[in-house]
């Protein structure tokens, strides 16, 4: 039986180590943030053909996206809504989605994957149906391909699973190994925002072209990043954050070599290290977007230093023994309010 209204929530994500190399079969470590995207699902007026998606405070115009070709709203979002109808049937056309996001726009913090997972959860709650994590991951991948072309799948997998995960995809078979990693102590970060990025599909595509010109050199970089990730997992599990931070700095050096860092990201990394951060690197696709600085204690001084230099910033943490069970829990709902910080979310387009 369907409800009058239902909510779907999904958190944003950070990649601790291994972005880009993960597209080429290397492992990556990723974790969910304590902020995300909430979708309210209700029924449209009888004659309104949907699904219709609206969102307040978006970095893009989402006053009423519908799946119709050439209709209102950004194209990737319209195609994603059409994909929802394809996945769950014509009944989805009777639905309205109102979205509120706590993830900054165009930041590579997983806003499109969070939106996908939140919509999938919202549709199932609305129709009073359960859906397994595996099915959420499979269906969210179909939506992520609409947003990002050929993603590795790390974003929506960690967002659907929750907590800290190790993700690896066999590029020949497509088989994914997704494993939750248990933390002995919480991780605290300052997250800095280095401006809007050109989109994950764009960054991955441009890098693929560069890699094609120098395949052996790039293969060595993928392998080196993969080795860092394996080593970093050991430090994470034993709580050796100093050593973990050093590997994050090394990973940032490789990402710079891959051409996905920017002067703003490098400036933020320097500010963080000067303020005593254990390590700093970009997170996600780069070319702008977000960076993370791992701190030993209170992230506030690093957050303030980012802001004093003119960058958006916030503190984030990954809880100890963080596990799958917080994946669909909206932290803001615990306080009976939605996040009051930046409410923009971005839907990146596939060029
Ligand atoms: C984006 O969050 C992570 C990338 O590795 C792309 C992907 O894995 O699909 C850059």
GROMACS .gro file of C-alpha atoms and ligand atoms in nm:
model
  361
    1UNK     CA    1   0.000   0.000   0.000
    2UNK     CA    2   0.135   0.344  -0.083
    3UNK     CA    3   0.188   0.619   0.176
    4UNK     CA    4   0.065   0.980   0.140
    5UNK     CA    5   0.424   1.095   0.155
    6UNK     CA    6   0.761   0.932   0.214
    7UNK     CA    7   1.122   1.042   0.252
    8UNK     CA    8   1.438   0.902   0.104
    9UNK     CA    9   1.777   1.007   0.237
   10UNK     CA   10   2.132   0.939   0.121
   11UNK     CA   11   2.460   1.086   0.245
   12UNK     CA   12   2.734   1.251   0.041
   13UNK     CA   13   3.076   1.091   0.020
   14UNK     CA   14   3.448   1.157   0.024
   15UNK     CA   15   3.716   0.945  -0.136
   16UNK     CA   16   4.001   0.907   0.112
   17UNK     CA   17   4.244   0.765  -0.143
   18UNK     CA   18   4.236   0.612  -0.490
   19UNK     CA   19   4.011   0.827  -0.711
   20UNK     CA   20   4.074   0.800  -1.086
   21UNK     CA   21   4.301   0.493  -1.043
   22UNK     CA   22   3.981   0.314  -0.932
   23UNK     CA   23   3.846   0.356  -1.288
   24UNK     CA   24   4.142   0.140  -1.404
   25UNK     CA   25   4.081  -0.143  -1.159
   26UNK     CA   26   4.275  -0.022  -0.854
   27UNK     CA   27   4.118  -0.023  -0.505
   28UNK     CA   28   3.983   0.296  -0.347
   29UNK     CA   29   3.885   0.388   0.009
   30UNK     CA   30   3.570   0.598   0.041
   31UNK     CA   31   3.337   0.703   0.322
   32UNK     CA   32   2.998   0.866   0.367
   33UNK     CA   33   2.966   1.219   0.503
   34UNK     CA   34   2.743   1.332   0.789
   35UNK     CA   35   2.539   1.544   0.544
   36UNK     CA   36   2.348   1.447   0.233
   37UNK     CA   37   2.037   1.472   0.017
   38UNK     CA   38   1.676   1.429   0.131
   39UNK     CA   39   1.389   1.365  -0.109
   40UNK     CA   40   1.022   1.404  -0.012
   41UNK     CA   41   0.797   1.188  -0.232
   42UNK     CA   42   0.424   1.255  -0.270
   43UNK     CA   43   0.151   1.209  -0.530
   44UNK     CA   44   0.096   1.464  -0.806
   45UNK     CA   45  -0.245   1.607  -0.891
   46UNK     CA   46  -0.445   1.354  -1.095
   47UNK     CA   47  -0.377   1.490  -1.444
   48UNK     CA   48  -0.012   1.594  -1.393
   49UNK     CA   49   0.225   1.364  -1.581
   50UNK     CA   50   0.549   1.323  -1.396
   51UNK     CA   51   0.759   1.235  -1.223
   52UNK     CA   52   0.834   1.598  -1.140
   53UNK     CA   53   1.139   1.701  -0.942
   54UNK     CA   54   1.177   2.034  -0.764
   55UNK     CA   55   1.447   2.164  -0.538
   56UNK     CA   56   1.501   2.486  -0.351
   57UNK     CA   57   1.842   2.650  -0.332
   58UNK     CA   58   1.998   2.446  -0.609
   59UNK     CA   59   2.300   2.556  -0.806
   60UNK     CA   60   2.089   2.480  -1.114
   61UNK     CA   61   1.730   2.544  -1.210
   62UNK     CA   62   1.524   2.257  -1.074
   63UNK     CA   63   1.188   2.421  -1.052
   64UNK     CA   64   1.013   2.127  -1.213
   65UNK     CA   65   1.223   1.876  -1.409
   66UNK     CA   66   1.022   1.610  -1.594
   67UNK     CA   67   1.136   1.316  -1.803
   68UNK     CA   68   0.992   1.450  -2.134
   69UNK     CA   69   1.261   1.504  -2.399
   70UNK     CA   70   1.316   1.877  -2.452
   71UNK     CA   71   1.104   1.958  -2.145
   72UNK     CA   72   1.183   2.166  -1.839
   73UNK     CA   73   1.489   2.110  -1.621
   74UNK     CA   74   1.849   2.004  -1.688
   75UNK     CA   75   1.886   1.725  -1.943
   76UNK     CA   76   2.072   1.469  -1.724
   77UNK     CA   77   1.808   1.507  -1.458
   78UNK     CA   78   1.528   1.453  -1.710
   79UNK     CA   79   1.703   1.143  -1.839
   80UNK     CA   80   1.750   1.018  -1.481
   81UNK     CA   81   1.376   1.062  -1.417
   82UNK     CA   82   1.301   0.869  -1.737
   83UNK     CA   83   1.534   0.595  -1.609
   84UNK     CA   84   1.336   0.580  -1.282
   85UNK     CA   85   1.017   0.518  -1.485
   86UNK     CA   86   1.201   0.248  -1.682
   87UNK     CA   87   1.317   0.083  -1.356
   88UNK     CA   88   0.996   0.103  -1.150
   89UNK     CA   89   0.718   0.135  -1.404
   90UNK     CA   90   0.451   0.382  -1.514
   91UNK     CA   91   0.327   0.430  -1.155
   92UNK     CA   92   0.635   0.654  -1.099
   93UNK     CA   93   0.476   0.906  -1.337
   94UNK     CA   94   0.230   0.996  -1.061
   95UNK     CA   95   0.508   1.110  -0.824
   96UNK     CA   96   0.649   1.444  -0.712
   97UNK     CA   97   1.000   1.464  -0.566
   98UNK     CA   98   1.104   1.764  -0.357
   99UNK     CA   99   1.475   1.762  -0.291
  100UNK     CA  100   1.682   1.936  -0.026
  101UNK     CA  101   2.055   1.898  -0.034
  102UNK     CA  102   2.327   1.959   0.220
  103UNK     CA  103   2.611   1.897  -0.025
  104UNK     CA  104   2.775   2.197  -0.190
  105UNK     CA  105   2.715   2.237  -0.563
  106UNK     CA  106   2.958   2.095  -0.818
  107UNK     CA  107   3.193   1.974  -0.549
  108UNK     CA  108   3.254   1.607  -0.626
  109UNK     CA  109   3.105   1.512  -0.289
  110UNK     CA  110   2.866   1.266  -0.448
  111UNK     CA  111   2.557   1.485  -0.494
  112UNK     CA  112   2.427   1.303  -0.802
  113UNK     CA  113   2.485   0.957  -0.651
  114UNK     CA  114   2.318   1.071  -0.327
  115UNK     CA  115   2.022   1.207  -0.524
  116UNK     CA  116   1.994   0.876  -0.713
  117UNK     CA  117   2.001   0.665  -0.396
  118UNK     CA  118   1.764   0.900  -0.209
  119UNK     CA  119   1.510   0.888  -0.497
  120UNK     CA  120   1.531   0.506  -0.515
  121UNK     CA  121   1.475   0.477  -0.138
  122UNK     CA  122   1.196   0.736  -0.150
  123UNK     CA  123   1.008   0.556  -0.430
  124UNK     CA  124   1.024   0.224  -0.242
  125UNK     CA  125   0.912   0.379   0.088
  126UNK     CA  126   0.627   0.557  -0.091
  127UNK     CA  127   0.497   0.230  -0.237
  128UNK     CA  128   0.556   0.045   0.092
  129UNK     CA  129   0.817  -0.185  -0.063
  130UNK     CA  130   1.153  -0.295   0.069
  131UNK     CA  131   1.466  -0.296  -0.142
  132UNK     CA  132   1.795  -0.468  -0.059
  133UNK     CA  133   2.123  -0.272  -0.051
  134UNK     CA  134   2.239  -0.479  -0.349
  135UNK     CA  135   1.933  -0.375  -0.552
  136UNK     CA  136   1.980  -0.009  -0.449
  137UNK     CA  137   2.340  -0.031  -0.572
  138UNK     CA  138   2.240  -0.194  -0.902
  139UNK     CA  139   1.961   0.056  -0.973
  140UNK     CA  140   2.167   0.357  -0.862
  141UNK     CA  141   2.438   0.249  -1.108
  142UNK     CA  142   2.183   0.278  -1.390
  143UNK     CA  143   2.112   0.638  -1.279
  144UNK     CA  144   2.480   0.720  -1.224
  145UNK     CA  145   2.555   0.612  -1.581
  146UNK     CA  146   2.302   0.871  -1.695
  147UNK     CA  147   2.482   1.140  -1.490
  148UNK     CA  148   2.843   1.035  -1.544
  149UNK     CA  149   2.883   0.819  -1.854
  150UNK     CA  150   3.123   0.545  -1.742
  151UNK     CA  151   3.177   0.579  -1.367
  152UNK     CA  152   3.362   0.313  -1.170
  153UNK     CA  153   3.063   0.291  -0.937
  154UNK     CA  154   3.254   0.383  -0.620
  155UNK     CA  155   3.033   0.688  -0.545
  156UNK     CA  156   2.691   0.525  -0.540
  157UNK     CA  157   2.830   0.203  -0.382
  158UNK     CA  158   2.970   0.378  -0.074
  159UNK     CA  159   2.663   0.603  -0.055
  160UNK     CA  160   2.425   0.305  -0.061
  161UNK     CA  161   2.637   0.096   0.179
  162UNK     CA  162   2.733   0.375   0.424
  163UNK     CA  163   3.037   0.401   0.651
  164UNK     CA  164   3.392   0.345   0.529
  165UNK     CA  165   3.443   0.101   0.242
  166UNK     CA  166   3.709  -0.048   0.024
  167UNK     CA  167   3.590  -0.064  -0.339
  168UNK     CA  168   3.756  -0.239  -0.632
  169UNK     CA  169   3.622  -0.318  -0.975
  170UNK     CA  170   3.760  -0.576  -1.214
  171UNK     CA  171   3.770  -0.377  -1.537
  172UNK     CA  172   3.752  -0.688  -1.755
  173UNK     CA  173   3.455  -0.860  -1.591
  174UNK     CA  174   3.290  -0.560  -1.423
  175UNK     CA  175   3.280  -0.759  -1.095
  176UNK     CA  176   3.291  -0.533  -0.787
  177UNK     CA  177   3.447  -0.610  -0.451
  178UNK     CA  178   3.285  -0.387  -0.187
  179UNK     CA  179   3.393  -0.433   0.172
  180UNK     CA  180   3.314  -0.233   0.487
  181UNK     CA  181   3.624  -0.127   0.680
  182UNK     CA  182   3.607  -0.090   1.057
  183UNK     CA  183   3.775   0.211   1.215
  184UNK     CA  184   3.923   0.192   1.565
  185UNK     CA  185   3.898   0.571   1.606
  186UNK     CA  186   3.701   0.844   1.437
  187UNK     CA  187   3.851   1.043   1.151
  188UNK     CA  188   3.812   1.419   1.149
  189UNK     CA  189   3.848   1.636   0.841
  190UNK     CA  190   3.835   1.994   0.727
  191UNK     CA  191   3.671   1.998   0.384
  192UNK     CA  192   3.772   2.288   0.156
  193UNK     CA  193   3.586   2.392  -0.158
  194UNK     CA  194   3.805   2.486  -0.453
  195UNK     CA  195   3.528   2.610  -0.686
  196UNK     CA  196   3.291   2.436  -0.925
  197UNK     CA  197   3.443   2.155  -1.129
  198UNK     CA  198   3.374   2.067  -1.490
  199UNK     CA  199   3.210   1.736  -1.399
  200UNK     CA  200   3.327   1.383  -1.329
  201UNK     CA  201   3.261   1.256  -1.681
  202UNK     CA  202   3.469   1.540  -1.824
  203UNK     CA  203   3.763   1.483  -1.583
  204UNK     CA  204   3.761   1.105  -1.637
  205UNK     CA  205   3.733   1.143  -2.018
  206UNK     CA  206   4.016   1.400  -2.046
  207UNK     CA  207   4.240   1.184  -1.829
  208UNK     CA  208   4.162   0.878  -2.042
  209UNK     CA  209   4.279   1.068  -2.352
  210UNK     CA  210   4.606   1.168  -2.181
  211UNK     CA  211   4.658   0.812  -2.058
  212UNK     CA  212   4.609   0.675  -2.411
  213UNK     CA  213   4.904   0.886  -2.532
  214UNK     CA  214   5.138   0.757  -2.257
  215UNK     CA  215   4.995   0.421  -2.150
  216UNK     CA  216   5.305   0.286  -1.974
  217UNK     CA  217   5.367   0.602  -1.772
  218UNK     CA  218   5.003   0.619  -1.663
  219UNK     CA  219   4.991   0.249  -1.578
  220UNK     CA  220   5.280   0.309  -1.336
  221UNK     CA  221   5.077   0.586  -1.170
  222UNK     CA  222   4.765   0.367  -1.141
  223UNK     CA  223   4.976   0.091  -0.983
  224UNK     CA  224   5.147   0.335  -0.744
  225UNK     CA  225   4.813   0.477  -0.629
  226UNK     CA  226   4.673   0.125  -0.583
  227UNK     CA  227   4.970   0.036  -0.361
  228UNK     CA  228   4.911   0.348  -0.150
  229UNK     CA  229   4.550   0.248  -0.098
  230UNK     CA  230   4.643  -0.101   0.023
  231UNK     CA  231   4.900   0.042   0.265
  232UNK     CA  232   4.662   0.315   0.382
  233UNK     CA  233   4.396   0.059   0.471
  234UNK     CA  234   4.639  -0.098   0.719
  235UNK     CA  235   4.702   0.242   0.882
  236UNK     CA  236   4.330   0.314   0.896
  237UNK     CA  237   4.256  -0.017   1.066
  238UNK     CA  238   4.536   0.029   1.319
  239UNK     CA  239   4.452   0.396   1.382
  240UNK     CA  240   4.793   0.528   1.266
  241UNK     CA  241   4.667   0.860   1.137
  242UNK     CA  242   5.007   1.026   1.095
  243UNK     CA  243   5.115   0.758   0.848
  244UNK     CA  244   4.773   0.775   0.678
  245UNK     CA  245   4.814   1.153   0.634
  246UNK     CA  246   5.155   1.104   0.472
  247UNK     CA  247   5.001   0.868   0.219
  248UNK     CA  248   4.724   1.119   0.148
  249UNK     CA  249   4.993   1.379   0.070
  250UNK     CA  250   5.162   1.129  -0.162
  251UNK     CA  251   4.829   1.051  -0.331
  252UNK     CA  252   4.779   1.425  -0.387
  253UNK     CA  253   5.121   1.439  -0.556
  254UNK     CA  254   5.012   1.164  -0.796
  255UNK     CA  255   4.679   1.337  -0.861
  256UNK     CA  256   4.870   1.654  -0.946
  257UNK     CA  257   5.087   1.450  -1.184
  258UNK     CA  258   4.766   1.318  -1.344
  259UNK     CA  259   4.662   1.678  -1.416
  260UNK     CA  260   4.346   1.683  -1.204
  261UNK     CA  261   4.463   1.923  -0.934
  262UNK     CA  262   4.428   2.302  -0.964
  263UNK     CA  263   4.606   2.603  -0.810
  264UNK     CA  264   4.315   2.647  -0.566
  265UNK     CA  265   4.336   2.283  -0.454
  266UNK     CA  266   4.714   2.313  -0.409
  267UNK     CA  267   4.666   2.637  -0.211
  268UNK     CA  268   4.411   2.468   0.018
  269UNK     CA  269   4.646   2.172   0.072
  270UNK     CA  270   4.930   2.410   0.167
  271UNK     CA  271   4.708   2.604   0.408
  272UNK     CA  272   4.600   2.278   0.572
  273UNK     CA  273   4.953   2.143   0.608
  274UNK     CA  274   5.078   2.478   0.749
  275UNK     CA  275   4.800   2.456   1.009
  276UNK     CA  276   4.918   2.114   1.118
  277UNK     CA  277   4.690   1.886   0.915
  278UNK     CA  278   4.823   1.530   0.899
  279UNK     CA  279   4.763   1.512   0.525
  280UNK     CA  280   4.564   1.685   0.252
  281UNK     CA  281   4.441   1.595  -0.095
  282UNK     CA  282   4.163   1.658  -0.342
  283UNK     CA  283   3.866   1.423  -0.318
  284UNK     CA  284   3.657   1.304  -0.613
  285UNK     CA  285   3.725   1.398  -0.971
  286UNK     CA  286   3.929   1.717  -0.911
  287UNK     CA  287   3.961   2.006  -1.155
  288UNK     CA  288   3.798   2.213  -0.879
  289UNK     CA  289   3.550   2.066  -0.633
  290UNK     CA  290   3.643   1.959  -0.284
  291UNK     CA  291   3.961   1.870  -0.097
  292UNK     CA  292   3.999   1.704   0.242
  293UNK     CA  293   4.249   1.769   0.519
  294UNK     CA  294   4.288   1.498   0.785
  295UNK     CA  295   4.340   1.642   1.133
  296UNK     CA  296   4.438   1.483   1.460
  297UNK     CA  297   4.194   1.675   1.675
  298UNK     CA  298   3.967   1.974   1.613
  299UNK     CA  299   3.919   2.064   1.242
  300UNK     CA  300   3.793   2.417   1.329
  301UNK     CA  301   4.132   2.599   1.298
  302UNK     CA  302   4.186   2.454   0.949
  303UNK     CA  303   3.826   2.530   0.849
  304UNK     CA  304   3.873   2.890   0.968
  305UNK     CA  305   4.203   2.921   0.780
  306UNK     CA  306   4.031   2.802   0.457
  307UNK     CA  307   3.752   3.054   0.510
  308UNK     CA  308   3.997   3.336   0.590
  309UNK     CA  309   4.163   3.264   0.253
  310UNK     CA  310   3.824   3.302   0.082
  311UNK     CA  311   3.724   2.936   0.037
  312UNK     CA  312   3.404   2.760   0.141
  313UNK     CA  313   3.474   2.501   0.411
  314UNK     CA  314   3.314   2.277   0.670
  315UNK     CA  315   3.413   2.013   0.923
  316UNK     CA  316   3.329   1.646   0.870
  317UNK     CA  317   3.391   1.327   1.057
  318UNK     CA  318   3.375   0.954   0.998
  319UNK     CA  319   3.268   0.779   1.313
  320UNK     CA  320   3.466   0.494   1.472
  321UNK     CA  321   3.335   0.148   1.386
  322UNK     CA  322   3.129   0.330   1.127
  323UNK     CA  323   2.909   0.081   0.950
  324UNK     CA  324   2.638   0.030   0.697
  325UNK     CA  325   2.353   0.109   0.934
  326UNK     CA  326   2.379   0.487   0.902
  327UNK     CA  327   2.346   0.479   0.524
  328UNK     CA  328   1.983   0.580   0.506
  329UNK     CA  329   1.955   0.777   0.827
  330UNK     CA  330   1.927   1.152   0.778
  331UNK     CA  331   2.145   1.308   1.051
  332UNK     CA  332   1.954   1.635   1.023
  333UNK     CA  333   1.626   1.453   1.091
  334UNK     CA  334   1.760   1.361   1.435
  335UNK     CA  335   1.741   1.732   1.520
  336UNK     CA  336   1.406   1.775   1.347
  337UNK     CA  337   1.556   2.015   1.096
  338UNK     CA  338   1.727   2.007   0.764
  339UNK     CA  339   2.087   2.125   0.733
  340UNK     CA  340   2.101   2.503   0.753
  341UNK     CA  341   2.438   2.526   0.577
  342UNK     CA  342   2.478   2.546   0.200
  343UNK     CA  343   2.170   2.384   0.055
  344UNK     CA  344   2.290   2.361  -0.302
  345UNK     CA  345   2.330   2.031  -0.475
  346UNK     CA  346   2.471   1.980  -0.817
  347UNK     CA  347   2.364   1.756  -1.095
  348UNK     CA  348   2.658   1.718  -1.326
  349UNK     CA  349   2.599   1.670  -1.691
  350UNK     CA  350   2.761   1.417  -1.916
  351UNK     CA  351   2.926   1.605  -2.205
  352LIG     C1  352   3.461   1.041  -0.859
  352LIG     O1  353   3.404   1.060  -0.731
  352LIG     C2  354   3.564   0.931  -0.855
  352LIG     C3  355   3.637   0.907  -0.987
  352LIG     O2  356   3.733   0.804  -0.960
  352LIG     C4  357   3.543   0.863  -1.097
  352LIG     C5  358   3.486   0.723  -1.078
  352LIG     O3  359   3.540   0.646  -0.999
  352LIG     O4  360   3.388   0.694  -1.148
  352LIG     C6  361   3.713   1.029  -1.033
   0.00000   0.00000   0.00000
